[in-house]
Short mmCIF file of N, CA and C in Angstrom, two decimals:
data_model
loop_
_atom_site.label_atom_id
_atom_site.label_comp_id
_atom_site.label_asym_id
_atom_site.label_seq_id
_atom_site.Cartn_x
_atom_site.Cartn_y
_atom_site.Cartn_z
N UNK M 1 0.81 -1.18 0.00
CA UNK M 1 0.00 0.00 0.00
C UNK M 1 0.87 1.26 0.00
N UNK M 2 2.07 1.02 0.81
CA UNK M 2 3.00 2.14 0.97
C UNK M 2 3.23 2.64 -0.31
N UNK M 3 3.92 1.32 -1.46
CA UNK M 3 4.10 1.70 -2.94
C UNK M 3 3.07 2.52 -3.43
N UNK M 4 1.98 2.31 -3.56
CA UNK M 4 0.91 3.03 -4.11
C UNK M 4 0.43 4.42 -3.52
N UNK M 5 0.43 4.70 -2.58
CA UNK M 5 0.70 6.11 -2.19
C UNK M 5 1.87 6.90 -2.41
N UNK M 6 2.65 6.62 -2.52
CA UNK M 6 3.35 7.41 -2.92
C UNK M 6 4.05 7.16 -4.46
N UNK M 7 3.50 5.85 -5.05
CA UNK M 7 3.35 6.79 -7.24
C UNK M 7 2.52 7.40 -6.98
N UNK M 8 1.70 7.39 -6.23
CA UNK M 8 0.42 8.36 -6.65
C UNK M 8 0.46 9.62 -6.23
N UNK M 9 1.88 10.28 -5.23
CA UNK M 9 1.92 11.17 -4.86
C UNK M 9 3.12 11.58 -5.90
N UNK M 10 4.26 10.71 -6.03
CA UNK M 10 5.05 11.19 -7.19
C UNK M 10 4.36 11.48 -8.85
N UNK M 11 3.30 10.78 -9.18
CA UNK M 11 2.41 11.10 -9.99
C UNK M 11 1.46 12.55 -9.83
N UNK M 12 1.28 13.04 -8.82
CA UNK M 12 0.54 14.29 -8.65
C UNK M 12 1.80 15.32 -8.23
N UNK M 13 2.45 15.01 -8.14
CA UNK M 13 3.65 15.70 -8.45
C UNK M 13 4.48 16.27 -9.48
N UNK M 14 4.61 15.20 -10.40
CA UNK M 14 4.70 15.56 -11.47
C UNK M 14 3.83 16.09 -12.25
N UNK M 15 2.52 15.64 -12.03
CA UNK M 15 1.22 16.47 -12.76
C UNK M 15 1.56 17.77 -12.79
N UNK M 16 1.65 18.09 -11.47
CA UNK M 16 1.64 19.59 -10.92
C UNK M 16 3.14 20.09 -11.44
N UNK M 17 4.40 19.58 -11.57
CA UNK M 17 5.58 19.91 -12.39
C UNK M 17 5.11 20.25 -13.95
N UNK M 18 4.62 19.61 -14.24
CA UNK M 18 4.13 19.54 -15.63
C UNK M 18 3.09 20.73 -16.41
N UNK M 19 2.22 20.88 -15.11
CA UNK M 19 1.11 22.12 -15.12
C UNK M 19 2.18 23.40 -15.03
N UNK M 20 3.08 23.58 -14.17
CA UNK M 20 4.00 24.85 -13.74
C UNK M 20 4.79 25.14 -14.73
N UNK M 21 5.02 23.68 -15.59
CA UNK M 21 5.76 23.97 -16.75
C UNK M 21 5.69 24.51 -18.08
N UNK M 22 4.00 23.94 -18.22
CA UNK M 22 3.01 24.23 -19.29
C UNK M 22 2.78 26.16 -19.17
N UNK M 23 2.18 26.81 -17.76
CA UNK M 23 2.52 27.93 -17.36
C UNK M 23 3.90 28.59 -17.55
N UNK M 24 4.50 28.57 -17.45
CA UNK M 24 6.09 29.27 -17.77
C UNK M 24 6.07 29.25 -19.34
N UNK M 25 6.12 28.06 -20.07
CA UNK M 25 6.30 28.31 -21.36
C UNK M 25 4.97 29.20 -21.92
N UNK M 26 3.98 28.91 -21.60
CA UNK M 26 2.91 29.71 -21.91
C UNK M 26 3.11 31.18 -22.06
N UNK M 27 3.69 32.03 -20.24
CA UNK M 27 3.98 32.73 -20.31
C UNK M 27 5.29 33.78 -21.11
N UNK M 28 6.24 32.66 -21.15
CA UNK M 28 7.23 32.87 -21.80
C UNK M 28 6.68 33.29 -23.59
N UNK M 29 5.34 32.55 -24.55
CA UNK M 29 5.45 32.37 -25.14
C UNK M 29 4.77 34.17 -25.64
N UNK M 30 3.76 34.60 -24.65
CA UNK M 30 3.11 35.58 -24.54
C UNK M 30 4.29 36.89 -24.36
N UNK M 31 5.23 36.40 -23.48
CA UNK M 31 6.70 37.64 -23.25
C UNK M 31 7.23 38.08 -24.97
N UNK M 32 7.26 36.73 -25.41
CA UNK M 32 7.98 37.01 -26.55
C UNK M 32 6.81 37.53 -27.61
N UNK M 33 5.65 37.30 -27.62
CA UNK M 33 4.82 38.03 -28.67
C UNK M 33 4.87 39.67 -28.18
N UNK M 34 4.40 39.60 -26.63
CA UNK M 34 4.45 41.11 -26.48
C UNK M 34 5.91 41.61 -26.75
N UNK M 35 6.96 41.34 -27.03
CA UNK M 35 8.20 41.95 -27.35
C UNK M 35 8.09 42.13 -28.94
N UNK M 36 7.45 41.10 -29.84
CA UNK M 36 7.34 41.50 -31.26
C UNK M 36 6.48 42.11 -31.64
N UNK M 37 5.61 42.46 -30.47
CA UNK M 37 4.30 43.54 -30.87
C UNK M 37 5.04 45.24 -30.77
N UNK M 38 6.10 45.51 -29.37
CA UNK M 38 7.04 46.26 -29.52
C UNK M 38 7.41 46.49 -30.24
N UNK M 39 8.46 45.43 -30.83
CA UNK M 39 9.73 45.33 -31.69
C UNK M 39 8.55 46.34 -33.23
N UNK M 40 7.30 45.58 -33.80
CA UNK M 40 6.41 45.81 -34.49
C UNK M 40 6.27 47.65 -34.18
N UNK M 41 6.07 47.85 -33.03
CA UNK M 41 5.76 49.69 -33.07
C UNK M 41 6.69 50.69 -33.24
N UNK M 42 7.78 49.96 -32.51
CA UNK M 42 8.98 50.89 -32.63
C UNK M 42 9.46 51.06 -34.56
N UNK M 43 9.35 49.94 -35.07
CA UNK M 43 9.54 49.93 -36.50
C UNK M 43 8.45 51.04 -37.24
N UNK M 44 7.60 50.45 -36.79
CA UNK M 44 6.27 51.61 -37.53
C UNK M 44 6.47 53.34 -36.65
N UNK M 45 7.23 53.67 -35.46
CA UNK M 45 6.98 54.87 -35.04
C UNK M 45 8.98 55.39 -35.84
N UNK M 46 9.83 54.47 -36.07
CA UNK M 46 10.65 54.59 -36.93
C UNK M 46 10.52 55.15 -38.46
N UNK M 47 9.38 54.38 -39.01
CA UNK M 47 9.05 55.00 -40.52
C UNK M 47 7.98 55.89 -40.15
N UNK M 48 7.45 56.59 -39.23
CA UNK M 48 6.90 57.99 -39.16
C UNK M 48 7.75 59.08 -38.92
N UNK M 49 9.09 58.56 -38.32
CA UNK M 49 9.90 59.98 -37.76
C UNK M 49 10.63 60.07 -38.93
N UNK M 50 10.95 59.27 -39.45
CA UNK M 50 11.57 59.36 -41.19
C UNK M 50 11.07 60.07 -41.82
N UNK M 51 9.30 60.02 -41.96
CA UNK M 51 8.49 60.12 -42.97
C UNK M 51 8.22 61.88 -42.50
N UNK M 52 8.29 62.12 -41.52
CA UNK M 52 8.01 63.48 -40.57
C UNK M 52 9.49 64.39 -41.39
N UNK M 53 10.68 63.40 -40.74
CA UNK M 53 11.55 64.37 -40.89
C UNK M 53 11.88 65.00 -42.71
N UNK M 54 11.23 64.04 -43.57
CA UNK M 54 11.36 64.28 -44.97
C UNK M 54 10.40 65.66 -44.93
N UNK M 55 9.40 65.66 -44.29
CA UNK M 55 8.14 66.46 -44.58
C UNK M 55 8.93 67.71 -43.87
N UNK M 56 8.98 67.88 -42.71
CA UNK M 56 9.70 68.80 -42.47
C UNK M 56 11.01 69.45 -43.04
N UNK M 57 11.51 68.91 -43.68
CA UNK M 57 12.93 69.45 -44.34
C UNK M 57 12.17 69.84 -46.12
N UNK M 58 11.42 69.52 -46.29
CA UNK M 58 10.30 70.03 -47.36
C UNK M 58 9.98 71.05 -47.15
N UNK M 59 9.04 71.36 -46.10
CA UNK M 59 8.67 72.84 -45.50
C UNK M 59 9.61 73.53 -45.08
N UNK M 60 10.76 73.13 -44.54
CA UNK M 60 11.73 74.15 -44.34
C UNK M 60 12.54 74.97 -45.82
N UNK M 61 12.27 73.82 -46.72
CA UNK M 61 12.78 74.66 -48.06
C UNK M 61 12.12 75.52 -48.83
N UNK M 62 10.85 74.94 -47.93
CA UNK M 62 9.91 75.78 -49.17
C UNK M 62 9.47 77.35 -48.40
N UNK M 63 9.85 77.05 -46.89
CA UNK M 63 10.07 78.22 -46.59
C UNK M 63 10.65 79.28 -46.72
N UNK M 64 12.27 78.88 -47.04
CA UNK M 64 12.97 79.36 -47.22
C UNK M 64 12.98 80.45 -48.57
N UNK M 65 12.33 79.03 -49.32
CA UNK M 65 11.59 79.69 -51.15
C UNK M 65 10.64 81.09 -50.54
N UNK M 66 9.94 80.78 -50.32
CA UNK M 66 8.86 81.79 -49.98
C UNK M 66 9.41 83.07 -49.36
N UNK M 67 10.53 82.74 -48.63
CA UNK M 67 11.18 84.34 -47.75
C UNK M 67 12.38 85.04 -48.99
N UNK M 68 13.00 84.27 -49.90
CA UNK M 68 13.62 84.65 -50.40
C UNK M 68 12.04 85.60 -51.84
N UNK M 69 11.65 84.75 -51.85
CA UNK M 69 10.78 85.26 -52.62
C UNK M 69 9.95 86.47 -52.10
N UNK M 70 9.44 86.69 -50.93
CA UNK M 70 9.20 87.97 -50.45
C UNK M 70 9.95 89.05 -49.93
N UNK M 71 10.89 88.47 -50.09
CA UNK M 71 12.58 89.81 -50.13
C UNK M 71 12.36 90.36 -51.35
N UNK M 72 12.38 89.37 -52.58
CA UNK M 72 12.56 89.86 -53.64
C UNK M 72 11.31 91.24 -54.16
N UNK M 73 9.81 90.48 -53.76
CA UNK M 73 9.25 91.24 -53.99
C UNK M 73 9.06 92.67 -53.03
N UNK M 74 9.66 92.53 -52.12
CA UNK M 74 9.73 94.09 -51.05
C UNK M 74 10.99 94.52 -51.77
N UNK M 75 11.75 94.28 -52.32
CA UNK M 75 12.80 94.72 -53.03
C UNK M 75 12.13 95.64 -54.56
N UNK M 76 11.27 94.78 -54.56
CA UNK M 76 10.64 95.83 -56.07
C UNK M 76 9.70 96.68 -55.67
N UNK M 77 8.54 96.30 -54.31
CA UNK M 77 7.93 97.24 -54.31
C UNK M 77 8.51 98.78 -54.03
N UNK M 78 9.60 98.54 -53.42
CA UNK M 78 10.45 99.48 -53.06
C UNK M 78 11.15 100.46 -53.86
N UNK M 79 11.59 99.61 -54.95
CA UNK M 79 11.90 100.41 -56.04
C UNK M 79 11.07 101.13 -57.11
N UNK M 80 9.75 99.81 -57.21
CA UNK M 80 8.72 100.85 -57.48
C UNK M 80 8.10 102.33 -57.14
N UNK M 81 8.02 102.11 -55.19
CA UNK M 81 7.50 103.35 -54.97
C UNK M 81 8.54 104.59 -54.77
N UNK M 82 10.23 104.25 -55.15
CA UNK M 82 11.29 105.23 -55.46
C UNK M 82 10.93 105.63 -56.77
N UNK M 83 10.60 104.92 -57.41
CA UNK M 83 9.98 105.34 -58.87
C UNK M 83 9.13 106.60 -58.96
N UNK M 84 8.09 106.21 -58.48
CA UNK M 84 7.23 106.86 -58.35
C UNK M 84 6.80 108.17 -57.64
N UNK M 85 7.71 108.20 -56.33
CA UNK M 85 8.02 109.51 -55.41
C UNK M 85 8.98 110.30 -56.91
N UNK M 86 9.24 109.78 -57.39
CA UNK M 86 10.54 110.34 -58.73
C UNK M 86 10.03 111.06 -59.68
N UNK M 87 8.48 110.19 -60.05
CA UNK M 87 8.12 110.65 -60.57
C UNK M 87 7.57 111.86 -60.39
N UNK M 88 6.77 111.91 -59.14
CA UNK M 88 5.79 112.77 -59.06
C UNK M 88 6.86 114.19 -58.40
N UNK M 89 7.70 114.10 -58.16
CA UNK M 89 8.38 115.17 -57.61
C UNK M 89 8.86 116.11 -58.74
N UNK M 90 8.91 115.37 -60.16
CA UNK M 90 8.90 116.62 -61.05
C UNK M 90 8.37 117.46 -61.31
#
């Protein structure tokens, strides 16, 4: 009887080894998805700061276009209205 109580306790023993084990890898298996769900955002928030910094260095040129271009034209209105004080002072 002695034998049989205790497979049957080394048997629920191992059950229970087996269950703790099934748990760990389980969890383990969930660690590693939530790390490729990461690994997954950081890649996608990677091709937005790319995609940002193209856009921004766009607008910064085209800013630049635009200020050089309103120099130019305060440059003529200017000479226009020297023109014109020029004129009328005759």
């Amino acid at each position: 009887m002695t034998g049989d109580v205790t497979l049957k306790e080394v048997i629920n023993r191992l059950g229970k080894a087996i269950a703790m084990l099934e748990d760990a890898v389980a969890a383990r298996f969930e660690r590693d998805q939530d790390y490729a769900e990461a690994e997954a955002e950081v890649q996608r928030m990677n091709t937005d700061r790319a995609r940002l910094a193209q856009e921004l260095d766009a607008s910064e040129a085209r800013a630049e276009r635009l200020e050089g271009a309103n120099k130019e034209v305060s440059r003529r209105l200017v000479t226009a209205m020297e023109t014109i004080r020029a004129v009328l002072d005759r």
